[in-house]
Coordinates of N, CA, C and O in Angstrom, one line a residue:
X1 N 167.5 89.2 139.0 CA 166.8 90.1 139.8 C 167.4 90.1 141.2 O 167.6 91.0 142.0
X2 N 167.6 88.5 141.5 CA 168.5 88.8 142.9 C 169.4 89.5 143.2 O 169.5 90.3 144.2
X3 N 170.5 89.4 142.0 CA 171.6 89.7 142.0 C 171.6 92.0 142.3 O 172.3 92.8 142.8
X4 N 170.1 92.1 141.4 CA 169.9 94.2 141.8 C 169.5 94.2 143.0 O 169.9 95.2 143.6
X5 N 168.6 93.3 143.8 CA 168.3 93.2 145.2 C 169.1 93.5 145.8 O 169.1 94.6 146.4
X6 N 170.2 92.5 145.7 CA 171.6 92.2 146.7 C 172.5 93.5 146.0 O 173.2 93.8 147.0
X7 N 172.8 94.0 145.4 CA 173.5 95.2 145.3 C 172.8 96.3 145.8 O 173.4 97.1 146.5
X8 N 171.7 96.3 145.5 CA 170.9 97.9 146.2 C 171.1 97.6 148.2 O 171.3 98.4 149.1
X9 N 170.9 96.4 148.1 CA 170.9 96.4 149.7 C 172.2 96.3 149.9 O 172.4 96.9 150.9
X10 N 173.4 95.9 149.4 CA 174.4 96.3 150.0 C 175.2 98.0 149.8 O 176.0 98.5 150.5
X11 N 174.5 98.4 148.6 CA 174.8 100.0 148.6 C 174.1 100.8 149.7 O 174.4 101.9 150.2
X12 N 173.2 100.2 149.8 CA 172.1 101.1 151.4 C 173.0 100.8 152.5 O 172.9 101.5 153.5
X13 N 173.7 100.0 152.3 CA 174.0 99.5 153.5 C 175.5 100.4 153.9 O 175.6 101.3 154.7
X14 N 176.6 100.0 152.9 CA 177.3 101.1 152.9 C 177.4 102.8 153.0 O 178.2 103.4 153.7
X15 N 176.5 103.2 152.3 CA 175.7 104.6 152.4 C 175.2 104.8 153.9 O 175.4 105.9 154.5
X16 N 174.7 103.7 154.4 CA 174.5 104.1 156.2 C 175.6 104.5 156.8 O 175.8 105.5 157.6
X17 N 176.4 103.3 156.2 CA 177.5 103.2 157.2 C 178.5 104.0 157.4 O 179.2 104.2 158.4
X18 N 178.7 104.9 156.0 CA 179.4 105.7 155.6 C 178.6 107.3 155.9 O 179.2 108.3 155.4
X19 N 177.8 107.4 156.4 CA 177.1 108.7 156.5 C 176.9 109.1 155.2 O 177.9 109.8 155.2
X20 N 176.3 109.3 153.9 CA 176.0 109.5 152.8 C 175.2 110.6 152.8 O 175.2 110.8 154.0
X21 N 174.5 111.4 152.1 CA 173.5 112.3 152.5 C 172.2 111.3 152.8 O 172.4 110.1 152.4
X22 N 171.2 111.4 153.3 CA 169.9 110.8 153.8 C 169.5 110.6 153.0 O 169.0 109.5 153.1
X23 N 169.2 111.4 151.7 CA 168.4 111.3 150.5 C 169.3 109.9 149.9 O 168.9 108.8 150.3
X24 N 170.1 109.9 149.1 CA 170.9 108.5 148.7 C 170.9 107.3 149.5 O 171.1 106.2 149.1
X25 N 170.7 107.6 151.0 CA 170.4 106.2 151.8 C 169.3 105.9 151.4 O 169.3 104.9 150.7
X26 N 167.8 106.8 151.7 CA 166.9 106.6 151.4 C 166.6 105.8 150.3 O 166.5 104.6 150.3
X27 N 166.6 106.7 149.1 CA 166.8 105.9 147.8 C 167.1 104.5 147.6 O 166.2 103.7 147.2
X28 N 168.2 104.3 147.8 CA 169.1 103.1 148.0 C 167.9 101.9 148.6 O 167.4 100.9 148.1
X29 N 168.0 102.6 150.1 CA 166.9 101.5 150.7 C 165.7 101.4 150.3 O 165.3 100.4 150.8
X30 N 164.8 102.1 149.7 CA 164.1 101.7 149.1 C 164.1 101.0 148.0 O 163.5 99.9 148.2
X31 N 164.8 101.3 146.5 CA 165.0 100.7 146.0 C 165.1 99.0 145.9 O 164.6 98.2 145.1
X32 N 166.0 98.8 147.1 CA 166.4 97.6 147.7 C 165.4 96.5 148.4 O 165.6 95.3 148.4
X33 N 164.4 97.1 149.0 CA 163.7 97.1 149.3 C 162.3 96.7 148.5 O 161.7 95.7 148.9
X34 N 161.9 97.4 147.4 CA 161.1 97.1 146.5 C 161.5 95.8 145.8 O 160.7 94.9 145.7
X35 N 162.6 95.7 145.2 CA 163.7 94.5 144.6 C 163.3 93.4 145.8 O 162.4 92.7 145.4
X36 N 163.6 93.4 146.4 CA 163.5 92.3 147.8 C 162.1 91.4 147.9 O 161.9 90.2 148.1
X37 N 161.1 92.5 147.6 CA 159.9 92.2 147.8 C 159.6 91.2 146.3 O 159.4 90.0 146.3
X38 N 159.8 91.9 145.4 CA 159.7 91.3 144.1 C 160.2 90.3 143.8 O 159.7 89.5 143.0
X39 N 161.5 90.1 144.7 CA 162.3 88.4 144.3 C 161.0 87.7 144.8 O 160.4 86.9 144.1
X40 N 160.7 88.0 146.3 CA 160.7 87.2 147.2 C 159.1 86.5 146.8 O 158.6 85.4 146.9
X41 N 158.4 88.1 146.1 CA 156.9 87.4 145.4 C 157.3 86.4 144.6 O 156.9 85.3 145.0
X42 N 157.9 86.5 143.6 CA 158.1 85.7 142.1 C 158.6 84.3 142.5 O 158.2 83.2 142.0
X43 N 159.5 84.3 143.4 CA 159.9 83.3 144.5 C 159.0 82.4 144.7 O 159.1 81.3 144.2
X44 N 158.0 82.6 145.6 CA 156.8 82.0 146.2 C 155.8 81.9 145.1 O 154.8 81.2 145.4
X45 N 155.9 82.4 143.9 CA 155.0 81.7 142.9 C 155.6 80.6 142.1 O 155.1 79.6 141.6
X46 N 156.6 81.0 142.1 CA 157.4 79.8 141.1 C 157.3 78.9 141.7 O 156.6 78.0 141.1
X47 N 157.8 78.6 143.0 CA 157.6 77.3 144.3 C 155.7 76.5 144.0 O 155.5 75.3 144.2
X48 N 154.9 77.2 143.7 CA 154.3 76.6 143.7 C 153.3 76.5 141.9 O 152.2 76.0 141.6
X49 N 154.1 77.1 141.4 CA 153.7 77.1 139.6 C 155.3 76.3 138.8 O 155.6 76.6 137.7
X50 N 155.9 75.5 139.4 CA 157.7 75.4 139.4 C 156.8 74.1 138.0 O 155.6 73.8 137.9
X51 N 157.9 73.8 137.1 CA 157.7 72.8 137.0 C 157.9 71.5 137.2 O 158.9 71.1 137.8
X52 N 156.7 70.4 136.7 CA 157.1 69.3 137.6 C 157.6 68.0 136.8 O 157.5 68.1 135.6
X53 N 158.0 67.1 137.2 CA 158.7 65.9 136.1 C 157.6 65.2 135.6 O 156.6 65.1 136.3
X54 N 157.6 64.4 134.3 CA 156.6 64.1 134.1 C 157.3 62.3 133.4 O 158.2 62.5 132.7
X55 N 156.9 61.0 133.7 CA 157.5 60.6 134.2 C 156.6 59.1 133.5 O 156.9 57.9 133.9

């Protein structure tokens, strides 16, 4: 999932940079955006649902 994060944000990013129509930046960043949020939840659950050694 990181890995569509980090492509949607670097296609937003290019599409800025490049003047693209508004609508495909938009998109893009959104997209990217939603992805981002999602790692970053799943992330912070794992860290604390992670598993642990048992020993």
């Amino acid at each position: 999932m990181l890995k569509w994060s980090a492509l949607f944000l670097i296609f937003a990013v290019i599409a800025g940079i490049l003047g693209f129509f508004s609508i495909v930046v938009s998109i893009a960043a959104t997209i990217a955006k939603i992805l981002f949020v999602i790692f970053l939840v799943l992330f912070v659950i794992s860290l604390f649902t992670g598993r642990r050694r048992v020993s």
